mmCIF file of C-alpha atoms in Angstrom:
data_model
loop_
_atom_site.group_PDB
_atom_site.id
_atom_site.type_symbol
_atom_site.label_atom_id
_atom_site.label_comp_id
_atom_site.label_asym_id
_atom_site.label_seq_id
_atom_site.Cartn_x
_atom_site.Cartn_y
_atom_site.Cartn_z
ATOM 1 C CA MET A 1 114.594 89.157 97.646
ATOM 2 C CA SER A 2 116.330 90.813 100.280
ATOM 3 C CA ILE A 3 116.169 89.724 103.725
ATOM 4 C CA GLU A 4 115.225 93.349 104.888
ATOM 5 C CA SER A 5 111.892 92.593 102.994
ATOM 6 C CA MET A 6 111.016 89.528 104.496
ATOM 7 C CA ILE A 7 111.857 90.948 108.034
ATOM 8 C CA ALA A 8 109.937 93.685 107.404
ATOM 9 C CA ALA A 9 106.724 91.924 106.071
ATOM 10 C CA GLN A 10 107.349 89.417 108.691
ATOM 11 C CA ASP A 11 107.059 92.525 111.333
ATOM 12 C CA CYS A 12 104.059 93.740 109.872
ATOM 13 C CA ARG A 13 102.659 90.319 110.321
ATOM 14 C CA SER A 14 103.323 90.209 113.840
ATOM 15 C CA TYR A 15 101.695 93.654 114.538
ATOM 16 C CA LEU A 16 98.477 92.216 112.806
ATOM 17 C CA ASP A 17 98.715 89.398 115.054
ATOM 18 C CA ILE A 18 98.810 86.848 111.951
ATOM 19 C CA SER A 19 102.594 85.750 112.410
ATOM 20 C CA THR A 20 101.255 81.682 112.917
ATOM 21 C CA ASP A 21 98.822 82.074 109.973
ATOM 22 C CA VAL A 22 99.524 80.741 106.293
ATOM 23 C CA VAL A 23 96.976 83.199 105.117
ATOM 24 C CA SER A 24 94.849 85.987 106.299
ATOM 25 C CA THR A 25 92.696 88.298 104.746
ATOM 26 C CA LEU A 26 92.224 91.678 106.655
ATOM 27 C CA THR A 27 91.380 95.541 105.714
ATOM 28 C CA GLY A 28 94.349 98.143 104.984
ATOM 29 C CA TYR A 29 94.207 101.394 103.321
ATOM 30 C CA VAL A 30 96.280 103.128 100.405
ATOM 31 C CA LYS A 31 95.991 106.672 100.045
ATOM 32 C CA GLY A 32 92.866 106.685 101.942
ATOM 33 C CA ILE A 33 91.067 103.764 99.912
ATOM 34 C CA GLU A 34 89.953 100.837 101.761
ATOM 35 C CA HIS A 35 91.378 97.511 100.529
ATOM 36 C CA THR A 36 90.773 94.094 101.433
ATOM 37 C CA ILE A 37 94.231 92.571 101.418
ATOM 38 C CA THR A 38 94.992 88.566 101.361
ATOM 39 C CA ILE A 39 98.532 88.057 103.141
ATOM 40 C CA THR A 40 99.997 84.805 102.237
ATOM 41 C CA ILE A 41 103.294 83.211 103.521
ATOM 42 C CA ASP A 42 105.226 80.648 101.702
ATOM 43 C CA HIS A 43 108.245 78.815 102.498
ATOM 44 C CA ASN A 44 110.492 81.687 101.698
ATOM 45 C CA LYS A 45 108.369 84.876 101.144
ATOM 46 C CA VAL A 46 105.320 86.893 102.273
ATOM 47 C CA GLU A 47 102.678 87.767 99.506
ATOM 48 C CA PHE A 48 100.031 90.874 99.831
ATOM 49 C CA GLY A 49 97.123 90.502 97.489
ATOM 50 C CA PHE A 50 94.981 93.321 97.115
ATOM 51 C CA ASP A 51 91.141 93.286 96.333
ATOM 52 C CA LYS A 52 91.664 96.019 93.316
ATOM 53 C CA PRO A 53 95.304 96.816 91.437
ATOM 54 C CA ILE A 54 97.532 99.316 93.209
ATOM 55 C CA GLY A 55 98.644 101.183 89.829
ATOM 56 C CA ASP A 56 99.202 98.266 87.481
ATOM 57 C CA PHE A 57 99.588 95.577 90.059
ATOM 58 C CA GLN A 58 97.434 93.503 92.484
ATOM 59 C CA TYR A 59 100.003 91.063 94.014
ATOM 60 C CA PHE A 60 103.001 92.215 95.578
ATOM 61 C CA ASN A 61 105.809 89.781 97.685
ATOM 62 C CA THR A 62 109.090 89.710 98.764
ATOM 63 C CA ASP A 63 110.689 88.074 95.803
ATOM 64 C CA TRP A 64 110.036 91.188 93.918
ATOM 65 C CA GLN A 65 109.166 94.300 95.643
ATOM 66 C CA GLU A 66 111.317 95.991 98.452
ATOM 67 C CA MET A 67 109.362 96.252 101.955
ATOM 68 C CA GLU A 68 109.809 98.626 105.009
ATOM 69 C CA TRP A 69 107.729 98.398 107.953
ATOM 70 C CA ASP A 70 107.227 101.855 110.035
ATOM 71 C CA GLU A 71 106.721 100.628 113.406
ATOM 72 C CA GLU A 72 105.481 104.160 114.713
ATOM 73 C CA GLU A 73 103.213 104.838 111.900
ATOM 74 C CA LYS A 74 102.261 101.172 111.410
ATOM 75 C CA VAL A 75 102.567 101.486 107.533
ATOM 76 C CA LEU A 76 104.091 99.001 105.487
ATOM 77 C CA LYS A 77 106.041 100.959 102.382
ATOM 78 C CA ILE A 78 105.869 98.734 99.322
ATOM 79 C CA SER A 79 108.351 99.643 96.329
ATOM 80 C CA ASN A 80 110.047 98.783 93.177
ATOM 81 C CA GLY A 81 112.795 99.909 90.901
ATOM 82 C CA LYS A 82 111.581 98.907 87.570
ATOM 83 C CA PRO A 83 108.779 99.971 86.897
ATOM 84 C CA LYS A 84 109.554 102.636 89.292
ATOM 85 C CA TYR A 85 106.507 102.852 92.329
ATOM 86 C CA SER A 86 106.176 103.370 95.704
ATOM 87 C CA PHE A 87 103.041 103.305 98.260
ATOM 88 C CA GLY A 88 102.389 102.539 101.707
ATOM 89 C CA VAL A 89 99.797 100.513 103.147
ATOM 90 C CA MET A 90 98.081 101.572 106.506
ATOM 91 C CA PHE A 91 96.504 99.081 108.665
ATOM 92 C CA PRO A 92 94.141 100.000 111.211
ATOM 93 C CA GLU A 93 94.789 99.515 114.951
ATOM 94 C CA GLN A 94 94.819 95.727 115.765
#
């Protein structure tokens, strides 16, 4: 886990106005496809669980994936080096 990923996930949660919620479920878009996403915070990680798999996986967290928050575009980029993948999650205006 990198501290940068945790900060990015927390910035995303703040934008979504769920920074004090332990578990929240909301809507996000990956490549234009709507997903129900459950966002959970646990002692030292944030997890994003999708209703349908993105590629081969359904759950992504700050322990195993790199995350970057684009404040301007309101997109959370989730990526990994092995296996290699990267995608953005766009959240509707809050």
